[in-house]
Amino acid sequence: MASLVWFRQDLRIADNPALRAACESGDPLIPVYIFSPQEEGAWAPGAASRVWLHQSLGALEKALQGLGSRLIVRSAADSLHELATLCRDSKVDRVFWNRRYEPLVIARDTRIKEMLEHEGIEVRSFNASLLFEPWEIRTKSAGPFQVFTPFWRACLAEADPAAPLAAPASLKSPERWPESTPLSALGLLPRIKWDQGIVKAWHPGSAGAEDTLSRFLHEAYEHYATGRDVPGRLGTSRLSPHLHFGEIGPRQVWHALKRFALKRGQHTSWRRSQFLTELGWREFAHHLLYHFPHTPEKPLREKFARFPWRDDQGAVRAWQRGATGFPIVDAGMRQLWHTGWIHNRVRMIVGSFLVKDLLASWNLGAAWFWDTLVDADLASNTLGWQWTAGCGADAAPYFRIFNPVTQATRFDPEGTYVREWVPELARLPGAWIQQPWAAPADVLREAGVHLGTSYPRPLIDHKLARERALAGLATLDKERST
Ligand code: FAD
């Protein structure tokens, strides 16, 4: 008999509870990855995620080969059919996987578990991607949380998450391996090579994730609380795509941080650190997605479903292309397009601009991010957009409208970030780089900036846009009071 480990968003060998349990079964082991995007509906991996996935699967394949094993890759419309066939052909009597929390995936996995068990196959699932299961953390009245601070306090009141599991030293192979599709046949890479910026910016796979964490702890952790808000600096960990694909798990991050802090005599402060709190937001995002599974499509605060969004496709396209005439917004959208990632502060700025200045629905922003982010994650993307739009749990109130110039002046005061991503403005002095339309003509001339030609004029007057957004909000409140 044999055991099958179904890899999904847990593309790692260390601290992988499903893999560990399968090893402990003592039987030969078949590691499998099934690419079945149709089963995820509108939230199948986007274009940037697929580029990442291709490389991450390649790294996992190598890691498994290093343990004397293989990765059996399949492309299928129906994971159940594929698993059942593999089980029958390879005499598998136990299937192991680590849980995912997206509503469609939960429904699919529940069905698969029932059907396999019906065939007499033992199925065991584990938690590899969260510190705490979404159903473990409850309010006093046993309901789900909708506010972050008490949620995270409840998490921290729990015992520390278990220490990470070591990677197995070797894996037992079956006598005969099932057939595998070459990775290249999954069609994850684009035909037109727009992905070079992503390939250059990242090192997908567990080794890349561990290096990234170690570099962050040694170089940026100490100043994280302030550095994390400065997009022109490497002040955050950039672990998000690694965490999304499970190349590293949050328990590994938790315990690495703990070890790092204890070595420096910081016995308790690391538990309250801003960095751990951000991992807490990731947990909160999963908690919300699990308990409010309609939120990827619908606002948690229902009245926002009636918000009078505008349908201005030209404006949305200018936003997507980084051509709004607001340098910080354009820098963010270009960083996203080139590298598949944006700094968190800038995600909030570009999100607020789309939803509040352009009055485009947050769903459009979430969909664009879904296709272009390498860390696109249903839980965190939904939380991020609903937070920004003011329609989610514990969200920024809708009436708090980011002024893109004030935000840019505060968080990118020298224009370092804008200079990198909007090079046509690079020669403007710091005083004008965040609002070139206000610069004197001779300053623009000297910097080689021709508004309307080399760089767009602002798409909108922020002051008027703000009033328009507040008027939109007032219609919701009026409807409620009548
Ligand atoms: P760090 O600052 O180093 O934080 C460490 C880790 O904590 C991150 O890797 C991430 O896993 C988690 N984290 C940090 N901030 C948040 C947050 N606000 N919400 C949830 N988890 C967080 N994050 C995603 O992983 N995927 C998304 O699709 C996503 N979409 C977003 C959309 C919008 C509109 C906004 C405002 C935020 C979104 N975020 C998303 C959250 C956040 O921007 C990223 O997690 C963060 O920028 C990743 O960079 P980092 O790894 O350097 O973060």
Coordinates of C-alpha atoms and ligand atoms in Angstrom, one line a residue:
M1 CA 0.0 0.0 0.0
A2 CA 1.0 3.6 -0.4
S3 CA 0.3 7.1 0.9
L4 CA -0.4 10.2 -1.2
V5 CA 0.5 13.7 -0.2
W6 CA -1.5 16.3 -2.0
F7 CA 0.5 19.6 -2.2
R8 CA -1.6 22.7 -2.6
Q9 CA -0.6 26.0 -0.9
D10 CA 2.1 24.4 1.2
L11 CA 4.9 24.1 -1.2
R12 CA 7.6 23.2 1.3
I13 CA 9.2 20.2 2.9
A14 CA 9.9 21.6 6.4
D15 CA 7.1 22.2 8.9
N16 CA 4.7 20.4 6.6
P17 CA 2.4 18.4 8.8
A18 CA 0.7 16.4 6.0
L19 CA 4.1 15.3 4.6
R20 CA 5.3 14.5 8.1
A21 CA 2.2 12.4 8.9
A22 CA 2.5 10.6 5.6
C23 CA 6.2 9.8 6.4
E24 CA 5.2 8.4 9.8
S25 CA 2.7 6.0 8.1
G26 CA 5.9 4.1 7.0
D27 CA 4.4 3.4 3.5
P28 CA 5.9 4.5 0.2
L29 CA 4.9 8.0 -0.5
I30 CA 3.6 9.7 -3.6
P31 CA 3.8 13.6 -3.6
V32 CA 1.3 15.1 -6.0
Y33 CA 0.4 18.6 -7.3
I34 CA -2.8 19.0 -9.3
F35 CA -3.3 22.2 -11.3
S36 CA -7.1 22.6 -11.5
P37 CA -7.9 26.4 -11.8
Q38 CA -11.5 25.8 -13.0
E39 CA -12.3 24.6 -9.5
E40 CA -11.5 28.0 -8.0
G41 CA -14.0 29.9 -10.2
A42 CA -13.3 33.7 -10.4
W43 CA -10.4 33.2 -8.0
A44 CA -8.3 30.9 -10.0
P45 CA -4.6 32.0 -9.8
G46 CA -4.1 35.2 -11.8
A47 CA -1.3 35.8 -14.3
A48 CA 1.4 36.9 -11.9
S49 CA 0.5 34.2 -9.4
R50 CA 1.0 31.6 -12.2
V51 CA 4.5 32.9 -12.9
W52 CA 5.3 32.4 -9.2
L53 CA 3.6 29.0 -9.1
H54 CA 5.7 27.7 -12.0
Q55 CA 8.9 28.6 -10.2
S56 CA 7.8 27.5 -6.8
L57 CA 6.7 24.0 -8.1
G58 CA 10.1 23.8 -9.8
A59 CA 11.8 24.5 -6.4
L60 CA 9.6 21.9 -4.7
E61 CA 10.3 19.3 -7.3
K62 CA 14.1 19.8 -6.7
A63 CA 13.6 19.6 -2.9
L64 CA 11.7 16.3 -3.3
Q65 CA 14.3 14.9 -5.6
G66 CA 16.9 15.8 -3.0
L67 CA 15.0 13.4 -0.6
G68 CA 15.1 10.6 -3.2
S69 CA 11.5 11.3 -4.2
R70 CA 9.5 13.1 -7.0
L71 CA 6.7 15.5 -7.6
I72 CA 3.9 14.0 -9.7
V73 CA 2.3 16.9 -11.5
R74 CA -1.2 16.7 -13.1
S75 CA -3.4 19.2 -14.9
A76 CA -7.1 18.4 -14.4
A77 CA -10.6 19.8 -14.5
D78 CA -11.6 17.6 -11.6
S79 CA -9.2 17.0 -8.7
L80 CA -11.4 14.2 -7.2
H81 CA -11.2 12.3 -10.5
E82 CA -7.5 12.7 -10.6
L83 CA -6.9 11.7 -7.0
A84 CA -9.3 8.7 -7.3
T85 CA -7.4 7.5 -10.4
L86 CA -4.0 7.9 -8.7
C87 CA -5.2 6.0 -5.6
R88 CA -6.6 3.2 -7.7
D89 CA -3.6 2.9 -10.0
S90 CA -0.9 3.2 -7.3
K91 CA -2.8 1.3 -4.6
V92 CA -3.0 4.3 -2.3
D93 CA -4.9 3.7 0.9
R94 CA -4.1 7.0 2.7
V95 CA -4.3 10.6 1.4
F96 CA -2.8 13.6 3.4
W97 CA -3.2 17.3 2.7
N98 CA -2.9 20.6 4.4
R99 CA -6.1 22.7 4.6
R100 CA -7.0 25.7 2.6
Y101 CA -9.7 28.2 3.6
E102 CA -11.2 29.7 0.4
P103 CA -15.0 29.0 0.3
L104 CA -15.0 27.1 -3.0
V105 CA -11.9 25.1 -2.0
I106 CA -13.5 24.1 1.4
A107 CA -16.6 22.9 -0.5
R108 CA -14.5 20.9 -3.0
D109 CA -12.2 19.4 -0.3
T110 CA -15.2 18.4 1.8
R111 CA -16.7 16.6 -1.2
I112 CA -13.4 14.9 -2.0
K113 CA -12.9 13.7 1.5
E114 CA -16.4 12.2 1.6
M115 CA -15.9 10.4 -1.8
L116 CA -12.5 9.1 -1.0
E117 CA -13.6 7.8 2.4
H118 CA -16.5 6.2 0.7
E119 CA -13.9 4.3 -1.4
G120 CA -12.3 3.1 1.8
I121 CA -9.4 5.5 1.6
E122 CA -8.3 7.2 4.8
V123 CA -8.1 11.0 4.5
R124 CA -6.3 13.3 7.0
S125 CA -6.0 17.1 6.8
F126 CA -3.8 19.4 8.8
N127 CA -3.1 23.1 9.4
A128 CA 0.1 24.3 7.7
S129 CA -0.7 27.9 6.8
L130 CA -2.2 29.6 9.9
L131 CA -1.1 30.1 13.5
F132 CA -4.6 29.4 14.8
E133 CA -7.5 27.7 13.0
P134 CA -10.3 30.3 12.2
W135 CA -12.8 28.3 14.3
E136 CA -10.5 28.1 17.4
I137 CA -10.5 31.9 18.1
R138 CA -14.0 33.0 19.4
T139 CA -15.5 36.0 21.1
K140 CA -16.9 35.6 24.6
S141 CA -20.3 34.8 23.1
A142 CA -18.6 32.1 20.9
G143 CA -19.0 34.1 17.7
P144 CA -16.4 35.3 15.1
F145 CA -14.5 38.6 15.7
Q146 CA -15.0 41.6 13.5
V147 CA -12.5 43.9 15.2
F148 CA -8.8 43.3 14.9
T149 CA -7.5 44.3 18.4
P150 CA -9.6 41.9 20.5
F151 CA -9.1 39.2 17.9
W152 CA -5.3 39.4 18.1
R153 CA -5.5 39.7 21.9
A154 CA -7.5 36.5 22.0
C155 CA -4.8 34.9 19.7
L156 CA -2.0 36.0 21.9
A157 CA -3.8 34.6 25.0
E158 CA -3.5 31.1 23.4
A159 CA -0.4 29.0 23.9
D160 CA 2.4 29.6 21.4
P161 CA 1.8 27.8 18.2
A162 CA 3.6 24.4 18.0
A163 CA 7.3 24.5 17.1
P164 CA 8.0 23.9 13.4
L165 CA 8.4 20.3 12.3
A166 CA 11.8 19.4 10.9
A167 CA 12.1 18.4 7.2
P168 CA 12.2 14.6 6.7
A169 CA 15.7 13.3 5.8
S170 CA 14.4 11.0 3.0
L171 CA 11.2 9.8 1.5
K172 CA 10.3 6.3 0.7
S173 CA 9.5 5.8 -3.0
P174 CA 6.8 3.5 -4.5
E175 CA 8.0 0.6 -6.7
R176 CA 6.5 2.2 -9.8
W177 CA 5.9 6.0 -10.1
P178 CA 2.7 7.2 -11.7
E179 CA 3.0 9.4 -14.8
S180 CA 3.7 13.1 -14.4
T181 CA 3.1 16.1 -16.6
P182 CA 6.2 18.3 -17.2
L183 CA 5.8 21.7 -15.4
S184 CA 6.1 23.5 -18.7
A185 CA 3.0 21.7 -20.0
L186 CA 0.9 23.5 -17.3
G187 CA 1.1 26.7 -19.4
L188 CA 1.8 28.8 -16.3
L189 CA 4.3 31.1 -18.0
P190 CA 3.2 33.8 -20.4
R191 CA 3.9 33.5 -24.1
I192 CA 4.8 37.2 -24.4
K193 CA 7.6 37.7 -21.9
W194 CA 6.1 40.4 -19.7
D195 CA 7.2 38.6 -16.5
Q196 CA 10.9 39.5 -16.6
G197 CA 10.5 42.1 -13.9
I198 CA 8.9 39.5 -11.6
V199 CA 11.6 36.9 -12.3
K200 CA 14.3 39.4 -11.5
A201 CA 12.7 40.7 -8.3
W202 CA 12.0 37.4 -6.5
H203 CA 13.4 34.0 -5.6
P204 CA 10.4 31.7 -5.2
G205 CA 10.7 28.5 -3.2
S206 CA 11.5 27.7 0.4
A207 CA 15.2 28.5 0.2
G208 CA 14.3 32.0 -1.1
A209 CA 11.7 32.3 1.7
E210 CA 14.2 31.4 4.4
D211 CA 16.8 33.8 3.1
T212 CA 14.2 36.5 2.9
L213 CA 13.2 36.0 6.5
S214 CA 16.8 35.9 7.7
R215 CA 17.7 39.0 5.8
F216 CA 14.7 40.8 7.2
L217 CA 15.4 39.9 10.8
H218 CA 19.0 41.0 10.6
E219 CA 18.6 44.1 8.5
A220 CA 15.1 45.6 8.9
Y221 CA 13.3 44.1 11.9
E222 CA 14.7 46.5 14.4
H223 CA 13.3 49.5 12.6
Y224 CA 10.2 47.8 11.3
A225 CA 7.7 49.9 13.3
T226 CA 8.7 53.1 11.4
G227 CA 10.5 51.7 8.4
R228 CA 7.4 49.7 7.3
D229 CA 5.7 52.8 6.2
V230 CA 8.4 54.1 3.9
P231 CA 8.0 52.7 0.4
G232 CA 11.3 54.0 -0.9
R233 CA 13.2 51.8 1.6
L234 CA 13.4 48.0 2.1
G235 CA 11.7 48.2 5.5
T236 CA 9.3 45.2 5.3
S237 CA 9.9 41.5 5.0
R238 CA 8.5 40.9 1.5
L239 CA 7.5 37.5 2.7
S240 CA 3.8 37.7 1.5
P241 CA 4.1 35.6 -1.7
H242 CA 6.2 33.0 0.1
L243 CA 3.6 32.8 2.9
H244 CA 0.8 32.7 0.3
F245 CA 2.3 29.7 -1.5
G246 CA 3.3 28.1 1.8
E247 CA 7.0 28.1 1.0
I248 CA 7.3 29.1 4.6
G249 CA 4.7 28.8 7.2
P250 CA 3.7 31.4 9.8
R251 CA 4.7 29.1 12.7
Q252 CA 8.3 29.0 11.2
V253 CA 8.2 32.9 11.1
W254 CA 6.8 33.1 14.7
H255 CA 9.5 30.8 16.1
A256 CA 12.4 32.3 14.0
L257 CA 11.4 35.7 15.4
K258 CA 11.2 34.4 18.9
R259 CA 14.7 32.8 18.6
F260 CA 16.1 36.0 17.1
A261 CA 14.6 38.2 19.9
L262 CA 15.5 35.9 22.8
K263 CA 19.2 35.8 21.6
R264 CA 19.1 39.6 21.9
G265 CA 17.6 39.5 25.4
Q266 CA 14.2 40.7 24.2
H267 CA 12.2 38.2 26.3
T268 CA 8.6 39.5 25.8
S269 CA 8.6 42.5 23.5
W270 CA 8.7 40.4 20.3
R271 CA 5.2 39.1 21.1
R272 CA 3.8 42.7 21.0
S273 CA 6.0 43.7 18.0
Q274 CA 4.5 45.4 15.1
F275 CA 5.8 42.7 12.8
L276 CA 4.1 39.9 14.7
T277 CA 0.9 42.1 14.7
E278 CA 1.0 42.2 10.9
L279 CA 1.1 38.4 10.8
G280 CA -1.9 38.8 13.1
W281 CA -3.7 40.7 10.3
R282 CA -3.0 37.8 8.0
E283 CA -4.7 35.5 10.6
F284 CA -7.6 38.0 10.9
A285 CA -8.1 38.0 7.1
H286 CA -8.4 34.2 7.2
H287 CA -10.7 34.3 10.2
L288 CA -13.0 36.8 8.3
L289 CA -13.0 34.8 5.1
Y290 CA -13.9 31.6 6.9
H291 CA -16.7 33.1 8.9
F292 CA -18.0 35.5 6.2
P293 CA -17.4 33.6 2.9
H294 CA -19.4 36.0 0.8
T295 CA -17.0 38.8 1.3
P296 CA -14.7 38.4 -1.8
E297 CA -17.7 39.5 -3.8
K298 CA -19.9 41.4 -1.3
P299 CA -19.2 44.1 1.3
L300 CA -19.3 43.0 4.9
R301 CA -21.1 46.2 5.7
E302 CA -24.2 45.6 3.6
K303 CA -25.2 49.2 3.0
F304 CA -22.1 49.6 0.7
A305 CA -23.7 47.3 -1.8
R306 CA -25.9 50.3 -2.8
F307 CA -23.0 52.7 -3.2
P308 CA -23.4 54.8 -6.4
W309 CA -20.1 53.7 -8.1
R310 CA -19.2 55.4 -11.4
D311 CA -18.5 53.4 -14.5
D312 CA -15.6 55.3 -16.1
Q313 CA -13.5 52.6 -17.8
G314 CA -11.0 55.2 -19.2
A315 CA -10.2 56.3 -15.6
V316 CA -9.8 52.8 -14.4
R317 CA -7.5 52.0 -17.3
A318 CA -5.3 55.1 -16.5
W319 CA -5.1 53.8 -12.9
Q320 CA -4.1 50.3 -14.0
R321 CA -1.4 51.7 -16.3
G322 CA 0.0 54.1 -13.7
A323 CA -1.0 57.2 -15.7
T324 CA -3.3 59.1 -13.3
G325 CA -1.0 62.1 -13.1
F326 CA -0.6 61.5 -9.3
P327 CA 3.1 60.4 -9.0
I328 CA 2.7 58.2 -5.8
V329 CA -0.3 56.4 -7.3
D330 CA 1.4 55.9 -10.7
A331 CA 4.6 54.7 -8.9
G332 CA 2.6 52.1 -7.0
M333 CA 0.7 50.8 -10.0
R334 CA 3.9 50.6 -12.0
Q335 CA 5.8 48.8 -9.2
L336 CA 2.8 46.3 -9.2
W337 CA 3.0 45.8 -13.0
H338 CA 6.8 45.3 -13.1
T339 CA 7.4 43.3 -9.9
G340 CA 4.0 41.8 -8.9
W341 CA 4.1 43.5 -5.5
I342 CA 3.3 46.9 -4.0
H343 CA 4.3 48.3 -0.7
N344 CA 1.5 48.1 1.9
R345 CA 1.3 51.9 2.4
V346 CA 1.0 52.4 -1.3
R347 CA -1.6 49.7 -1.7
M348 CA -3.7 51.8 0.7
I349 CA -3.0 55.0 -1.3
V350 CA -3.8 53.5 -4.8
G351 CA -6.8 51.7 -3.3
S352 CA -8.2 54.8 -1.8
F353 CA -7.6 56.7 -5.0
L354 CA -9.5 54.1 -7.1
V355 CA -12.4 53.8 -4.7
K356 CA -12.8 57.4 -3.4
D357 CA -11.3 59.7 -6.0
L358 CA -12.4 57.7 -9.1
L359 CA -15.5 56.2 -7.4
A360 CA -14.8 52.8 -9.0
S361 CA -16.0 49.8 -7.1
W362 CA -13.5 48.1 -4.8
N363 CA -14.3 44.9 -6.6
L364 CA -12.6 46.2 -9.7
G365 CA -9.5 47.0 -7.7
A366 CA -9.5 43.6 -6.0
A367 CA -9.8 41.9 -9.4
W368 CA -6.9 43.9 -10.9
F369 CA -4.7 43.1 -7.8
W370 CA -5.8 39.5 -8.1
D371 CA -4.3 39.3 -11.6
T372 CA -1.2 41.3 -11.1
L373 CA 0.0 40.5 -7.5
V374 CA 2.4 37.6 -6.9
D375 CA 1.0 37.5 -3.3
A376 CA -2.6 37.6 -4.4
D377 CA -4.4 35.9 -1.6
L378 CA -8.2 35.7 -1.3
A379 CA -8.3 36.4 2.4
S380 CA -5.8 39.3 2.6
N381 CA -6.9 40.9 -0.7
T382 CA -10.5 40.9 0.4
L383 CA -9.7 42.3 3.8
G384 CA -7.3 44.9 2.2
W385 CA -9.9 46.2 -0.3
Q386 CA -12.8 46.2 2.1
W387 CA -10.6 48.0 4.6
T388 CA -9.6 50.6 2.1
A389 CA -13.1 51.1 0.8
G390 CA -14.5 51.4 4.3
C391 CA -17.0 48.6 3.8
G392 CA -15.3 45.7 5.7
A393 CA -14.5 44.6 9.3
D394 CA -12.7 47.1 11.4
A395 CA -12.2 49.2 8.2
A396 CA -10.9 52.8 7.8
P397 CA -14.1 54.8 7.8
Y398 CA -15.3 55.7 4.3
F399 CA -15.2 59.4 5.1
R400 CA -11.5 59.3 5.8
I401 CA -10.2 60.0 2.4
F402 CA -6.5 59.8 1.7
N403 CA -5.1 62.9 0.0
P404 CA -2.4 61.4 -2.3
V405 CA -0.2 64.4 -2.1
T406 CA -0.2 64.6 1.7
Q407 CA 0.4 60.8 2.0
A408 CA 3.2 61.0 -0.5
T409 CA 4.9 64.0 1.2
R410 CA 4.7 62.2 4.5
F411 CA 5.8 58.7 3.5
D412 CA 8.0 59.5 0.5
P413 CA 9.3 62.9 1.4
E414 CA 12.4 62.9 -0.8
G415 CA 10.5 61.3 -3.7
T416 CA 12.9 58.3 -3.6
Y417 CA 10.1 55.8 -4.5
V418 CA 8.5 58.0 -7.1
R419 CA 11.9 58.6 -8.8
E420 CA 12.4 54.9 -9.0
W421 CA 9.1 54.0 -10.6
V422 CA 8.3 57.2 -12.5
P423 CA 11.6 58.0 -14.0
E424 CA 10.2 60.8 -16.2
L425 CA 9.8 62.8 -13.1
A426 CA 13.2 61.9 -11.6
R427 CA 14.9 65.3 -12.2
L428 CA 12.2 67.3 -10.4
P429 CA 13.2 68.7 -7.0
G430 CA 11.7 67.2 -3.9
A431 CA 9.4 70.1 -3.3
W432 CA 7.5 69.4 -6.6
I433 CA 7.9 65.7 -7.3
Q434 CA 4.7 64.7 -5.6
Q435 CA 2.6 67.4 -7.4
P436 CA 4.3 68.3 -10.7
W437 CA 1.2 70.2 -11.8
A438 CA 1.9 72.8 -9.1
A439 CA 5.5 73.3 -10.1
P440 CA 6.6 76.6 -11.8
A441 CA 7.1 76.4 -15.6
D442 CA 10.9 76.9 -15.4
V443 CA 11.3 74.1 -12.8
L444 CA 9.3 71.7 -15.1
R445 CA 11.4 72.8 -18.1
E446 CA 14.7 72.2 -16.4
A447 CA 13.6 68.8 -15.2
G448 CA 12.5 67.9 -18.7
V449 CA 8.9 67.4 -17.7
H450 CA 6.2 68.3 -20.2
L451 CA 2.8 67.9 -18.5
G452 CA 0.3 66.3 -20.8
T453 CA 3.1 64.9 -23.0
S454 CA 5.9 63.3 -21.0
Y455 CA 3.8 62.9 -17.9
P456 CA -0.1 63.1 -17.6
R457 CA -1.9 66.0 -16.0
P458 CA -3.9 64.9 -12.9
L459 CA -6.9 62.8 -13.9
I460 CA -9.0 64.6 -11.3
D461 CA -9.1 67.4 -8.9
H462 CA -8.7 65.7 -5.5
K463 CA -10.7 68.3 -3.6
L464 CA -13.7 67.9 -5.9
A465 CA -13.3 64.2 -6.0
R466 CA -13.4 64.1 -2.2
E467 CA -16.6 66.1 -2.1
R468 CA -18.2 63.8 -4.7
A469 CA -17.2 60.7 -2.6
L470 CA -18.7 62.2 0.5
A471 CA -21.9 63.0 -1.4
G472 CA -22.0 59.3 -2.5
L473 CA -21.7 58.2 1.1
A474 CA -24.4 60.6 2.2
T475 CA -26.9 58.9 -0.2
L476 CA -26.4 55.7 1.8
D477 CA -27.0 57.3 5.1
K478 CA -30.1 59.2 3.7
E479 CA -31.6 55.9 2.4
R480 CA -31.1 54.4 5.9
S481 CA -32.8 57.3 7.7
T482 CA -35.8 57.4 5.4
Ligands
FAD1 P1 5.3 42.8 6.1 O1 5.0 44.2 6.5 O2 6.7 42.3 6.2 O3 4.4 41.9 7.0 C1 4.7 40.5 7.3 C2 3.5 39.6 6.8 O4 2.3 39.9 7.5 C3 3.2 39.8 5.3 O5 4.0 39.0 4.5 C4 1.7 39.4 5.3 O6 1.6 38.0 5.2 C5 1.2 39.8 6.6 N1 0.5 41.1 6.5 C6 1.1 42.3 6.6 N2 0.2 43.3 6.5 C7 -1.0 42.7 6.2 C8 -2.4 43.1 6.0 N3 -2.7 44.4 6.1 N4 -3.3 42.2 5.8 C9 -3.0 40.8 5.8 N5 -1.8 40.4 6.0 C10 -0.8 41.3 6.2 N6 -1.5 40.8 1.4 C11 -1.4 39.6 0.8 O7 -0.6 38.8 1.3 N7 -2.1 39.3 -0.4 C12 -2.9 40.2 -0.9 O8 -3.6 39.8 -2.0 C13 -3.1 41.5 -0.4 N8 -3.9 42.4 -0.9 C14 -4.0 43.7 -0.4 C15 -4.8 44.6 -0.9 C16 -4.9 45.9 -0.4 C17 -5.8 46.9 -1.0 C18 -4.2 46.2 0.8 C19 -4.4 47.6 1.4 C20 -3.4 45.2 1.4 C21 -3.3 44.0 0.8 N9 -2.4 43.0 1.4 C22 -2.3 41.8 0.8 C23 -1.8 43.2 2.7 C24 -0.4 43.8 2.7 O9 -0.3 44.9 1.9 C25 0.7 42.8 2.3 O10 0.6 41.6 3.0 C26 2.1 43.3 2.5 O11 2.3 44.5 1.8 C27 3.1 42.3 2.1 O12 4.4 42.8 2.2 P2 5.5 42.2 3.3 O13 5.5 40.8 3.1 O14 6.7 43.0 3.1 O15 4.7 42.6 4.6

